[in-house]
Amino acid sequence: MKLIIDTDPGIDDAMAIAYAAAAPDIELIGLTTIFGNTHVHQSSRNARFLVDKLSLNIPVAEGAPFARGEDRHAPSEHVHGPEGFGDITEIPQIGENHAQPAAEFLVEMARKHRGELVICAIGPLTNIADAIKLDPEFASNLANLVIMGGAVFCPGNITEHAEANIYHDAKAANEVFAAPLPTVLVGLDVTLKTLYEIADFENLAQKSPEVGGFLCDISRFYLKFYKEIGGLEGCGLHDSTAVIACTHEPMFEIVETGLHVVLDGPEIGATRVNPARPPVRVCRDVDGAGVVRLFTERVASLP
Ligand code: RIB
Ligand code: CA
């Protein structure tokens, strides 16, 4: 499967990109970056660092620095660390960004790989909304859009009502859900059922010292956050679960429904069922243990 990941790396983003690099059923053809866990220039630097670490020969196209709607964004330093990689703060600038901005790159790749390209969006949806605006055929050129975002049947994480990726650009997310796109939503409804514990990271580091070791190092900060906030003994494999959904839909229980996003008031950023909207395949349940197993098995094959 030809895949582009739209990302704000970010600790769980780094895990998802490593998974995609290891997956034999994924041909990763590029990364596009977005503000979110960090500012966009940090996302791009981190993405280029990961491309190098994973020996990938793919472009990194930088995307939007701000939300389309009201800008309520502040980097999630308390979750992902000051530079996006936990306690690791010295991240070298490797290579350069692609000449095209993210939305243009997405539009061009969707046209080139018409009917074949899957985009997995694991940050705020600004670049995707921009691509929809840029090319009226973008939606129909895509094979699938798989989104890590939202909390349809459960509480949010950034507020009681909203999940972080949707909250950071509620307007863009609402525009994406209004478009006739073949969309799968992988929200907190399922990603919090894929807990990855410190013992899982240590096991991964042993099997894959270079990549797994790096993921283990950056995750210590992330695990501390999960422990402090929810008393959890692990972190959700949020972004990796979305990448896994691109190729392993049968691992998920899916309901089809339209969605909109609340655009103001105390519930801003909440994802709400709206039957008048185009259908989205919303993941309601998951084989969480299966996702954890598959993630470990594949990432462990890396150096
Ligand atoms: O709510 C989880 C999402 O927010 C993940 O994509 C994580 O990386 C953060 O961006
Ligand atoms: Ca992310």
PDB file of C-alpha atoms and ligand atoms in Angstrom:
ATOM      1  CA  MET A   1       0.000   0.000   0.000  1.00  0.00           C
ATOM      2  CA  LYS A   2       1.303   3.437  -0.943  1.00  0.00           C
ATOM      3  CA  LEU A   3       1.186   5.634   2.144  1.00  0.00           C
ATOM      4  CA  ILE A   4       1.916   9.231   3.138  1.00  0.00           C
ATOM      5  CA  ILE A   5       1.894  10.069   6.844  1.00  0.00           C
ATOM      6  CA  ASP A   6       0.853  13.618   7.796  1.00  0.00           C
ATOM      7  CA  THR A   7       2.501  14.057  11.166  1.00  0.00           C
ATOM      8  CA  ASP A   8       3.605  16.215  14.135  1.00  0.00           C
ATOM      9  CA  PRO A   9       6.478  14.150  15.615  1.00  0.00           C
ATOM     10  CA  GLY A  10       5.983  13.757  18.574  1.00  0.00           C
ATOM     11  CA  ILE A  11       6.763  10.567  20.455  1.00  0.00           C
ATOM     12  CA  ASP A  12       3.887   8.370  19.306  1.00  0.00           C
ATOM     13  CA  ASP A  13       4.303   9.814  15.795  1.00  0.00           C
ATOM     14  CA  ALA A  14       7.927   8.574  15.821  1.00  0.00           C
ATOM     15  CA  MET A  15       6.633   5.130  16.793  1.00  0.00           C
ATOM     16  CA  ALA A  16       4.076   5.178  13.957  1.00  0.00           C
ATOM     17  CA  ILE A  17       6.681   6.204  11.377  1.00  0.00           C
ATOM     18  CA  ALA A  18       9.024   3.439  12.588  1.00  0.00           C
ATOM     19  CA  TYR A  19       6.164   0.947  12.299  1.00  0.00           C
ATOM     20  CA  ALA A  20       5.432   2.091   8.718  1.00  0.00           C
ATOM     21  CA  ALA A  21       9.127   1.779   7.830  1.00  0.00           C
ATOM     22  CA  ALA A  22       9.154  -1.794   9.141  1.00  0.00           C
ATOM     23  CA  ALA A  23       5.832  -2.946   7.666  1.00  0.00           C
ATOM     24  CA  PRO A  24       6.265  -5.159   4.577  1.00  0.00           C
ATOM     25  CA  ASP A  25       2.745  -4.252   3.387  1.00  0.00           C
ATOM     26  CA  ILE A  26       3.441  -0.478   3.399  1.00  0.00           C
ATOM     27  CA  GLU A  27       5.369   1.538   0.825  1.00  0.00           C
ATOM     28  CA  LEU A  28       5.986   4.845   2.587  1.00  0.00           C
ATOM     29  CA  ILE A  29       6.338   7.495  -0.112  1.00  0.00           C
ATOM     30  CA  GLY A  30       6.627  10.651   1.988  1.00  0.00           C
ATOM     31  CA  LEU A  31       5.964  12.518   5.192  1.00  0.00           C
ATOM     32  CA  THR A  32       4.131  15.812   5.464  1.00  0.00           C
ATOM     33  CA  THR A  33       4.413  17.843   8.637  1.00  0.00           C
ATOM     34  CA  ILE A  34       2.053  19.932  10.686  1.00  0.00           C
ATOM     35  CA  PHE A  35       2.060  21.975  13.911  1.00  0.00           C
ATOM     36  CA  GLY A  36       0.633  20.086  16.891  1.00  0.00           C
ATOM     37  CA  ASN A  37       2.817  18.384  19.457  1.00  0.00           C
ATOM     38  CA  THR A  38       5.474  20.925  18.423  1.00  0.00           C
ATOM     39  CA  HIS A  39       5.761  23.987  16.157  1.00  0.00           C
ATOM     40  CA  VAL A  40       5.847  22.953  12.498  1.00  0.00           C
ATOM     41  CA  HIS A  41       9.572  23.685  12.003  1.00  0.00           C
ATOM     42  CA  GLN A  42      10.318  21.279  14.899  1.00  0.00           C
ATOM     43  CA  SER A  43       7.959  18.680  13.381  1.00  0.00           C
ATOM     44  CA  SER A  44       9.862  18.932  10.068  1.00  0.00           C
ATOM     45  CA  ARG A  45      13.284  18.706  11.732  1.00  0.00           C
ATOM     46  CA  ASN A  46      12.154  15.675  13.735  1.00  0.00           C
ATOM     47  CA  ALA A  47      10.614  14.059  10.640  1.00  0.00           C
ATOM     48  CA  ARG A  48      13.872  14.478   8.682  1.00  0.00           C
ATOM     49  CA  PHE A  49      15.804  13.057  11.639  1.00  0.00           C
ATOM     50  CA  LEU A  50      13.524   9.987  11.633  1.00  0.00           C
ATOM     51  CA  VAL A  51      13.830   9.547   7.857  1.00  0.00           C
ATOM     52  CA  ASP A  52      17.595   9.413   8.332  1.00  0.00           C
ATOM     53  CA  LYS A  53      17.468   7.109  11.378  1.00  0.00           C
ATOM     54  CA  LEU A  54      15.155   4.699   9.547  1.00  0.00           C
ATOM     55  CA  SER A  55      17.279   4.843   6.343  1.00  0.00           C
ATOM     56  CA  LEU A  56      14.250   5.940   4.345  1.00  0.00           C
ATOM     57  CA  ASN A  57      14.793   7.747   1.099  1.00  0.00           C
ATOM     58  CA  ILE A  58      11.619   9.845   1.088  1.00  0.00           C
ATOM     59  CA  PRO A  59      10.738  13.553   1.047  1.00  0.00           C
ATOM     60  CA  VAL A  60       9.505  15.570   4.008  1.00  0.00           C
ATOM     61  CA  ALA A  61       7.152  18.364   2.901  1.00  0.00           C
ATOM     62  CA  GLU A  62       6.440  21.036   5.492  1.00  0.00           C
ATOM     63  CA  GLY A  63       2.832  21.985   6.118  1.00  0.00           C
ATOM     64  CA  ALA A  64       0.775  24.584   7.900  1.00  0.00           C
ATOM     65  CA  PRO A  65       2.235  26.494  10.864  1.00  0.00           C
ATOM     66  CA  PHE A  66      -1.200  27.524  12.193  1.00  0.00           C
ATOM     67  CA  ALA A  67      -4.806  26.386  12.367  1.00  0.00           C
ATOM     68  CA  ARG A  68      -7.311  27.390   9.668  1.00  0.00           C
ATOM     69  CA  GLY A  69      -9.719  28.385  12.377  1.00  0.00           C
ATOM     70  CA  GLU A  70      -9.138  30.255  15.604  1.00  0.00           C
ATOM     71  CA  ASP A  71      -5.594  29.480  16.755  1.00  0.00           C
ATOM     72  CA  ARG A  72      -5.752  27.826  20.177  1.00  0.00           C
ATOM     73  CA  HIS A  73      -2.531  25.920  19.688  1.00  0.00           C
ATOM     74  CA  ALA A  74       0.302  25.657  22.176  1.00  0.00           C
ATOM     75  CA  PRO A  75       2.887  22.888  21.692  1.00  0.00           C
ATOM     76  CA  SER A  76       2.269  19.890  23.984  1.00  0.00           C
ATOM     77  CA  GLU A  77       5.620  20.232  25.775  1.00  0.00           C
ATOM     78  CA  HIS A  78       4.256  18.620  28.935  1.00  0.00           C
ATOM     79  CA  VAL A  79       3.386  15.485  26.918  1.00  0.00           C
ATOM     80  CA  HIS A  80       6.121  15.258  24.262  1.00  0.00           C
ATOM     81  CA  GLY A  81       8.950  17.351  25.741  1.00  0.00           C
ATOM     82  CA  PRO A  82      10.302  20.755  24.626  1.00  0.00           C
ATOM     83  CA  GLU A  83      11.512  19.483  21.234  1.00  0.00           C
ATOM     84  CA  GLY A  84       8.962  16.696  20.668  1.00  0.00           C
ATOM     85  CA  PHE A  85      11.238  13.793  21.635  1.00  0.00           C
ATOM     86  CA  GLY A  86      10.887  13.712  25.430  1.00  0.00           C
ATOM     87  CA  ASP A  87      14.132  14.209  27.334  1.00  0.00           C
ATOM     88  CA  ILE A  88      16.176  14.194  24.114  1.00  0.00           C
ATOM     89  CA  THR A  89      16.562  17.830  23.200  1.00  0.00           C
ATOM     90  CA  GLU A  90      19.641  17.859  20.926  1.00  0.00           C
ATOM     91  CA  ILE A  91      18.123  16.875  17.580  1.00  0.00           C
ATOM     92  CA  PRO A  92      20.301  17.575  14.556  1.00  0.00           C
ATOM     93  CA  GLN A  93      19.006  19.288  11.434  1.00  0.00           C
ATOM     94  CA  ILE A  94      19.455  16.629   8.740  1.00  0.00           C
ATOM     95  CA  GLY A  95      18.807  17.379   5.064  1.00  0.00           C
ATOM     96  CA  GLU A  96      16.195  19.822   3.830  1.00  0.00           C
ATOM     97  CA  ASN A  97      12.465  19.992   3.406  1.00  0.00           C
ATOM     98  CA  HIS A  98      10.913  19.176   0.029  1.00  0.00           C
ATOM     99  CA  ALA A  99      10.468  22.217  -2.220  1.00  0.00           C
ATOM    100  CA  GLN A 100       6.665  21.906  -2.271  1.00  0.00           C
ATOM    101  CA  PRO A 101       4.493  22.767   0.726  1.00  0.00           C
ATOM    102  CA  ALA A 102       2.624  19.800   2.222  1.00  0.00           C
ATOM    103  CA  ALA A 103      -0.821  20.471   0.705  1.00  0.00           C
ATOM    104  CA  GLU A 104       0.623  20.781  -2.824  1.00  0.00           C
ATOM    105  CA  PHE A 105       2.687  17.617  -2.347  1.00  0.00           C
ATOM    106  CA  LEU A 106      -0.407  15.721  -1.136  1.00  0.00           C
ATOM    107  CA  VAL A 107      -2.466  16.913  -4.105  1.00  0.00           C
ATOM    108  CA  GLU A 108       0.273  15.952  -6.585  1.00  0.00           C
ATOM    109  CA  MET A 109       0.860  12.504  -5.052  1.00  0.00           C
ATOM    110  CA  ALA A 110      -2.906  11.787  -4.931  1.00  0.00           C
ATOM    111  CA  ARG A 111      -3.140  12.660  -8.635  1.00  0.00           C
ATOM    112  CA  LYS A 112      -0.046  10.618  -9.542  1.00  0.00           C
ATOM    113  CA  HIS A 113      -1.187   7.537  -7.573  1.00  0.00           C
ATOM    114  CA  ARG A 114      -4.905   7.963  -8.316  1.00  0.00           C
ATOM    115  CA  GLY A 115      -7.029   5.351  -6.506  1.00  0.00           C
ATOM    116  CA  GLU A 116      -3.951   3.859  -4.783  1.00  0.00           C
ATOM    117  CA  LEU A 117      -2.739   6.427  -2.259  1.00  0.00           C
ATOM    118  CA  VAL A 118      -3.665   6.235   1.418  1.00  0.00           C
ATOM    119  CA  ILE A 119      -2.991   9.249   3.638  1.00  0.00           C
ATOM    120  CA  CYS A 120      -2.700   8.612   7.353  1.00  0.00           C
ATOM    121  CA  ALA A 121      -3.163  11.909   9.234  1.00  0.00           C
ATOM    122  CA  ILE A 122      -1.819  11.731  12.782  1.00  0.00           C
ATOM    123  CA  GLY A 123      -1.800  15.443  13.667  1.00  0.00           C
ATOM    124  CA  PRO A 124      -4.233  18.366  13.261  1.00  0.00           C
ATOM    125  CA  LEU A 125      -6.089  18.198   9.919  1.00  0.00           C
ATOM    126  CA  THR A 126      -5.059  21.585   8.463  1.00  0.00           C
ATOM    127  CA  ASN A 127      -2.952  20.176   5.588  1.00  0.00           C
ATOM    128  CA  ILE A 128      -5.749  17.800   4.576  1.00  0.00           C
ATOM    129  CA  ALA A 129      -8.339  20.618   4.585  1.00  0.00           C
ATOM    130  CA  ASP A 130      -5.902  22.752   2.536  1.00  0.00           C
ATOM    131  CA  ALA A 131      -5.453  19.931  -0.026  1.00  0.00           C
ATOM    132  CA  ILE A 132      -9.242  19.542  -0.344  1.00  0.00           C
ATOM    133  CA  LYS A 133      -9.519  23.304  -1.063  1.00  0.00           C
ATOM    134  CA  LEU A 134      -6.598  23.218  -3.502  1.00  0.00           C
ATOM    135  CA  ASP A 135      -7.889  20.473  -5.793  1.00  0.00           C
ATOM    136  CA  PRO A 136     -11.548  19.522  -6.276  1.00  0.00           C
ATOM    137  CA  GLU A 137     -10.400  16.044  -7.373  1.00  0.00           C
ATOM    138  CA  PHE A 138      -8.196  15.405  -4.334  1.00  0.00           C
ATOM    139  CA  ALA A 139     -10.953  13.574  -2.417  1.00  0.00           C
ATOM    140  CA  SER A 140     -11.830  11.242  -5.290  1.00  0.00           C
ATOM    141  CA  ASN A 141      -8.156  10.576  -6.121  1.00  0.00           C
ATOM    142  CA  LEU A 142      -7.496   9.069  -2.666  1.00  0.00           C
ATOM    143  CA  ALA A 143      -7.928   5.377  -1.874  1.00  0.00           C
ATOM    144  CA  ASN A 144      -8.429   6.153   1.820  1.00  0.00           C
ATOM    145  CA  LEU A 145      -7.866   8.829   4.422  1.00  0.00           C
ATOM    146  CA  VAL A 146      -7.166   7.320   7.844  1.00  0.00           C
ATOM    147  CA  ILE A 147      -7.267   9.832  10.700  1.00  0.00           C
ATOM    148  CA  MET A 148      -5.952   9.499  14.253  1.00  0.00           C
ATOM    149  CA  GLY A 149      -8.297  11.871  15.966  1.00  0.00           C
ATOM    150  CA  GLY A 150     -11.518  12.372  17.820  1.00  0.00           C
ATOM    151  CA  ALA A 151     -13.326  10.736  20.677  1.00  0.00           C
ATOM    152  CA  VAL A 152     -16.797   9.815  19.439  1.00  0.00           C
ATOM    153  CA  PHE A 153     -17.973   7.424  22.160  1.00  0.00           C
ATOM    154  CA  CYS A 154     -15.583   8.339  24.984  1.00  0.00           C
ATOM    155  CA  PRO A 155     -14.250  11.501  26.722  1.00  0.00           C
ATOM    156  CA  GLY A 156     -11.508  13.628  25.140  1.00  0.00           C
ATOM    157  CA  ASN A 157      -7.903  14.039  26.252  1.00  0.00           C
ATOM    158  CA  ILE A 158      -7.070  17.732  25.777  1.00  0.00           C
ATOM    159  CA  THR A 159     -10.434  18.730  27.243  1.00  0.00           C
ATOM    160  CA  GLU A 160     -13.207  16.613  28.684  1.00  0.00           C
ATOM    161  CA  HIS A 161     -14.909  16.760  25.261  1.00  0.00           C
ATOM    162  CA  ALA A 162     -12.148  16.984  22.658  1.00  0.00           C
ATOM    163  CA  GLU A 163      -9.207  14.954  21.413  1.00  0.00           C
ATOM    164  CA  ALA A 164      -5.990  16.965  20.779  1.00  0.00           C
ATOM    165  CA  ASN A 165      -5.605  16.587  16.993  1.00  0.00           C
ATOM    166  CA  ILE A 166      -9.196  17.660  16.322  1.00  0.00           C
ATOM    167  CA  TYR A 167      -9.143  20.412  18.976  1.00  0.00           C
ATOM    168  CA  HIS A 168      -6.006  22.039  17.548  1.00  0.00           C
ATOM    169  CA  ASP A 169      -7.850  22.834  14.307  1.00  0.00           C
ATOM    170  CA  ALA A 170     -11.545  22.143  14.845  1.00  0.00           C
ATOM    171  CA  LYS A 171     -12.496  24.121  11.728  1.00  0.00           C
ATOM    172  CA  ALA A 172     -10.193  22.105   9.450  1.00  0.00           C
ATOM    173  CA  ALA A 173     -11.447  18.823  10.944  1.00  0.00           C
ATOM    174  CA  ASN A 174     -15.041  19.909  10.424  1.00  0.00           C
ATOM    175  CA  GLU A 175     -14.286  20.704   6.759  1.00  0.00           C
ATOM    176  CA  VAL A 176     -12.635  17.295   6.273  1.00  0.00           C
ATOM    177  CA  PHE A 177     -15.692  15.486   7.719  1.00  0.00           C
ATOM    178  CA  ALA A 178     -17.936  17.487   5.359  1.00  0.00           C
ATOM    179  CA  ALA A 179     -16.024  16.298   2.281  1.00  0.00           C
ATOM    180  CA  PRO A 180     -16.959  13.116   0.420  1.00  0.00           C
ATOM    181  CA  LEU A 181     -13.711  11.313   1.285  1.00  0.00           C
ATOM    182  CA  PRO A 182     -13.286   7.584   1.978  1.00  0.00           C
ATOM    183  CA  THR A 183     -12.403   8.212   5.634  1.00  0.00           C
ATOM    184  CA  VAL A 184     -11.589   5.936   8.579  1.00  0.00           C
ATOM    185  CA  LEU A 185     -11.513   7.538  12.050  1.00  0.00           C
ATOM    186  CA  VAL A 186      -9.189   5.978  14.613  1.00  0.00           C
ATOM    187  CA  GLY A 187      -9.957   7.920  17.775  1.00  0.00           C
ATOM    188  CA  LEU A 188      -9.395   7.610  21.497  1.00  0.00           C
ATOM    189  CA  ASP A 189     -12.326   5.146  21.421  1.00  0.00           C
ATOM    190  CA  VAL A 190      -9.785   2.560  20.276  1.00  0.00           C
ATOM    191  CA  THR A 191      -6.296   3.980  20.796  1.00  0.00           C
ATOM    192  CA  LEU A 192      -6.624   3.938  24.587  1.00  0.00           C
ATOM    193  CA  LYS A 193      -7.204   0.184  24.318  1.00  0.00           C
ATOM    194  CA  THR A 194      -3.652  -0.314  22.974  1.00  0.00           C
ATOM    195  CA  LEU A 195      -1.528   0.353  26.043  1.00  0.00           C
ATOM    196  CA  TYR A 196       2.227   0.012  25.565  1.00  0.00           C
ATOM    197  CA  GLU A 197       4.076  -0.424  28.856  1.00  0.00           C
ATOM    198  CA  ILE A 198       7.674   0.221  29.920  1.00  0.00           C
ATOM    199  CA  ALA A 199       8.374  -3.534  29.733  1.00  0.00           C
ATOM    200  CA  ASP A 200       7.193  -3.485  26.090  1.00  0.00           C
ATOM    201  CA  PHE A 201       9.598  -0.621  25.301  1.00  0.00           C
ATOM    202  CA  GLU A 202      12.480  -2.375  27.055  1.00  0.00           C
ATOM    203  CA  ASN A 203      11.784  -5.580  25.165  1.00  0.00           C
ATOM    204  CA  LEU A 204      11.718  -3.588  21.908  1.00  0.00           C
ATOM    205  CA  ALA A 205      15.014  -1.871  22.773  1.00  0.00           C
ATOM    206  CA  GLN A 206      16.634  -5.240  23.353  1.00  0.00           C
ATOM    207  CA  LYS A 207      15.492  -6.632  20.005  1.00  0.00           C
ATOM    208  CA  SER A 208      16.090  -3.428  18.026  1.00  0.00           C
ATOM    209  CA  PRO A 209      18.853  -1.497  19.814  1.00  0.00           C
ATOM    210  CA  GLU A 210      19.106   1.366  17.330  1.00  0.00           C
ATOM    211  CA  VAL A 211      15.464   2.190  16.509  1.00  0.00           C
ATOM    212  CA  GLY A 212      13.661   0.426  19.386  1.00  0.00           C
ATOM    213  CA  GLY A 213      16.303   1.817  21.759  1.00  0.00           C
ATOM    214  CA  PHE A 214      15.628   5.344  20.537  1.00  0.00           C
ATOM    215  CA  LEU A 215      11.842   4.880  20.903  1.00  0.00           C
ATOM    216  CA  CYS A 216      12.395   3.516  24.418  1.00  0.00           C
ATOM    217  CA  ASP A 217      14.565   6.536  25.352  1.00  0.00           C
ATOM    218  CA  ILE A 218      12.135   9.180  24.103  1.00  0.00           C
ATOM    219  CA  SER A 219       9.131   7.384  25.625  1.00  0.00           C
ATOM    220  CA  ARG A 220      10.226   7.631  29.260  1.00  0.00           C
ATOM    221  CA  PHE A 221       8.990  11.242  29.379  1.00  0.00           C
ATOM    222  CA  TYR A 222       5.695  10.273  27.687  1.00  0.00           C
ATOM    223  CA  LEU A 223       5.106   7.380  30.100  1.00  0.00           C
ATOM    224  CA  LYS A 224       5.617   9.730  33.067  1.00  0.00           C
ATOM    225  CA  PHE A 225       2.852  11.970  31.695  1.00  0.00           C
ATOM    226  CA  TYR A 226       0.440   9.029  31.346  1.00  0.00           C
ATOM    227  CA  LYS A 227       1.222   7.887  34.872  1.00  0.00           C
ATOM    228  CA  GLU A 228       0.723  11.367  36.367  1.00  0.00           C
ATOM    229  CA  ILE A 229      -2.462  12.187  34.488  1.00  0.00           C
ATOM    230  CA  GLY A 230      -4.364   8.928  34.451  1.00  0.00           C
ATOM    231  CA  GLY A 231      -2.392   6.589  36.726  1.00  0.00           C
ATOM    232  CA  LEU A 232      -1.798   4.504  33.588  1.00  0.00           C
ATOM    233  CA  GLU A 233       1.081   2.020  33.432  1.00  0.00           C
ATOM    234  CA  GLY A 234       1.564   2.549  29.697  1.00  0.00           C
ATOM    235  CA  CYS A 235       0.836   4.920  26.820  1.00  0.00           C
ATOM    236  CA  GLY A 236      -1.735   4.597  24.078  1.00  0.00           C
ATOM    237  CA  LEU A 237      -0.280   3.608  20.685  1.00  0.00           C
ATOM    238  CA  HIS A 238      -2.407   6.412  19.217  1.00  0.00           C
ATOM    239  CA  ASP A 239      -0.655   7.120  15.933  1.00  0.00           C
ATOM    240  CA  SER A 240       0.633   3.576  15.340  1.00  0.00           C
ATOM    241  CA  THR A 241      -2.904   2.241  15.701  1.00  0.00           C
ATOM    242  CA  ALA A 242      -4.006   4.545  12.870  1.00  0.00           C
ATOM    243  CA  VAL A 243      -1.169   3.322  10.633  1.00  0.00           C
ATOM    244  CA  ILE A 244      -2.095  -0.270  11.479  1.00  0.00           C
ATOM    245  CA  ALA A 245      -5.733   0.479  10.549  1.00  0.00           C
ATOM    246  CA  CYS A 246      -4.540   1.384   7.032  1.00  0.00           C
ATOM    247  CA  THR A 247      -3.682  -2.251   6.319  1.00  0.00           C
ATOM    248  CA  HIS A 248      -5.507  -4.234   9.048  1.00  0.00           C
ATOM    249  CA  GLU A 249      -9.107  -2.958   9.116  1.00  0.00           C
ATOM    250  CA  PRO A 250     -10.466  -6.374  10.246  1.00  0.00           C
ATOM    251  CA  MET A 251      -8.740  -5.826  13.622  1.00  0.00           C
ATOM    252  CA  PHE A 252     -11.303  -3.063  14.268  1.00  0.00           C
ATOM    253  CA  GLU A 253     -15.033  -2.997  14.908  1.00  0.00           C
ATOM    254  CA  ILE A 254     -16.330  -0.240  12.666  1.00  0.00           C
ATOM    255  CA  VAL A 255     -19.575   1.734  12.578  1.00  0.00           C
ATOM    256  CA  GLU A 256     -20.439   3.974   9.657  1.00  0.00           C
ATOM    257  CA  THR A 257     -21.797   7.427  10.441  1.00  0.00           C
ATOM    258  CA  GLY A 258     -21.479  11.084   9.462  1.00  0.00           C
ATOM    259  CA  LEU A 259     -19.618  13.410  11.840  1.00  0.00           C
ATOM    260  CA  HIS A 260     -19.287  17.091  12.608  1.00  0.00           C
ATOM    261  CA  VAL A 261     -17.008  18.987  14.972  1.00  0.00           C
ATOM    262  CA  VAL A 262     -18.263  21.462  17.589  1.00  0.00           C
ATOM    263  CA  LEU A 263     -16.814  24.845  16.580  1.00  0.00           C
ATOM    264  CA  ASP A 264     -17.423  26.989  19.652  1.00  0.00           C
ATOM    265  CA  GLY A 265     -18.426  26.983  23.281  1.00  0.00           C
ATOM    266  CA  PRO A 266     -17.166  24.705  26.058  1.00  0.00           C
ATOM    267  CA  GLU A 267     -17.392  21.577  23.865  1.00  0.00           C
ATOM    268  CA  ILE A 268     -15.232  23.032  21.074  1.00  0.00           C
ATOM    269  CA  GLY A 269     -13.352  20.303  19.215  1.00  0.00           C
ATOM    270  CA  ALA A 270     -15.764  17.507  20.169  1.00  0.00           C
ATOM    271  CA  THR A 271     -16.526  14.984  17.383  1.00  0.00           C
ATOM    272  CA  ARG A 272     -20.290  14.432  17.181  1.00  0.00           C
ATOM    273  CA  VAL A 273     -22.389  11.934  15.215  1.00  0.00           C
ATOM    274  CA  ASN A 274     -24.266  13.715  12.403  1.00  0.00           C
ATOM    275  CA  PRO A 275     -26.207  11.447  10.027  1.00  0.00           C
ATOM    276  CA  ALA A 276     -26.618  14.347   7.555  1.00  0.00           C
ATOM    277  CA  ARG A 277     -22.855  14.289   6.837  1.00  0.00           C
ATOM    278  CA  PRO A 278     -21.000  11.925   4.421  1.00  0.00           C
ATOM    279  CA  PRO A 279     -20.336   8.544   6.073  1.00  0.00           C
ATOM    280  CA  VAL A 280     -17.070   8.018   7.966  1.00  0.00           C
ATOM    281  CA  ARG A 281     -15.930   4.544   9.069  1.00  0.00           C
ATOM    282  CA  VAL A 282     -15.533   5.152  12.806  1.00  0.00           C
ATOM    283  CA  CYS A 283     -13.515   2.584  14.764  1.00  0.00           C
ATOM    284  CA  ARG A 284     -15.482   1.705  17.906  1.00  0.00           C
ATOM    285  CA  ASP A 285     -13.487  -1.242  19.205  1.00  0.00           C
ATOM    286  CA  VAL A 286     -10.155  -2.918  18.512  1.00  0.00           C
ATOM    287  CA  ASP A 287      -8.157  -6.031  19.177  1.00  0.00           C
ATOM    288  CA  GLY A 288      -5.794  -4.002  21.386  1.00  0.00           C
ATOM    289  CA  ALA A 289      -3.528  -6.897  22.303  1.00  0.00           C
ATOM    290  CA  GLY A 290      -3.255  -7.764  18.601  1.00  0.00           C
ATOM    291  CA  VAL A 291      -2.195  -4.186  17.748  1.00  0.00           C
ATOM    292  CA  VAL A 292       0.456  -4.211  20.502  1.00  0.00           C
ATOM    293  CA  ARG A 293       1.751  -7.592  19.261  1.00  0.00           C
ATOM    294  CA  LEU A 294       1.902  -6.525  15.616  1.00  0.00           C
ATOM    295  CA  PHE A 295       3.652  -3.256  16.492  1.00  0.00           C
ATOM    296  CA  THR A 296       6.326  -5.043  18.524  1.00  0.00           C
ATOM    297  CA  GLU A 297       6.822  -7.834  16.010  1.00  0.00           C
ATOM    298  CA  ARG A 298       7.398  -5.439  13.119  1.00  0.00           C
ATOM    299  CA  VAL A 299       9.428  -2.697  14.831  1.00  0.00           C
ATOM    300  CA  ALA A 300      11.620  -5.396  16.427  1.00  0.00           C
ATOM    301  CA  SER A 301      12.763  -6.336  12.916  1.00  0.00           C
ATOM    302  CA  LEU A 302      14.509  -2.965  12.547  1.00  0.00           C
ATOM    303  CA  PRO A 303      18.195  -2.564  13.470  1.00  0.00           C
TER     304      PRO A 303
HETATM  305  O1  RIB B   1      -4.604  12.554  20.975  1.00  0.00           O
HETATM  306  C1  RIB B   1      -3.496  11.836  20.518  1.00  0.00           C
HETATM  307  C2  RIB B   1      -2.851  12.550  19.349  1.00  0.00           C
HETATM  308  O2  RIB B   1      -2.419  13.833  19.781  1.00  0.00           O
HETATM  309  C3  RIB B   1      -1.633  11.866  18.783  1.00  0.00           C
HETATM  310  O3  RIB B   1      -1.590  12.080  17.394  1.00  0.00           O
HETATM  311  C4  RIB B   1      -0.503  12.567  19.489  1.00  0.00           C
HETATM  312  O4  RIB B   1       0.701  12.505  18.751  1.00  0.00           O
HETATM  313  C5  RIB B   1      -1.017  13.963  19.631  1.00  0.00           C
HETATM  314  O5  RIB B   1      -0.747  14.695  18.486  1.00  0.00           O
HETATM  315 CA    CA B   2       0.530  12.903  16.371  1.00  0.00          CA
END
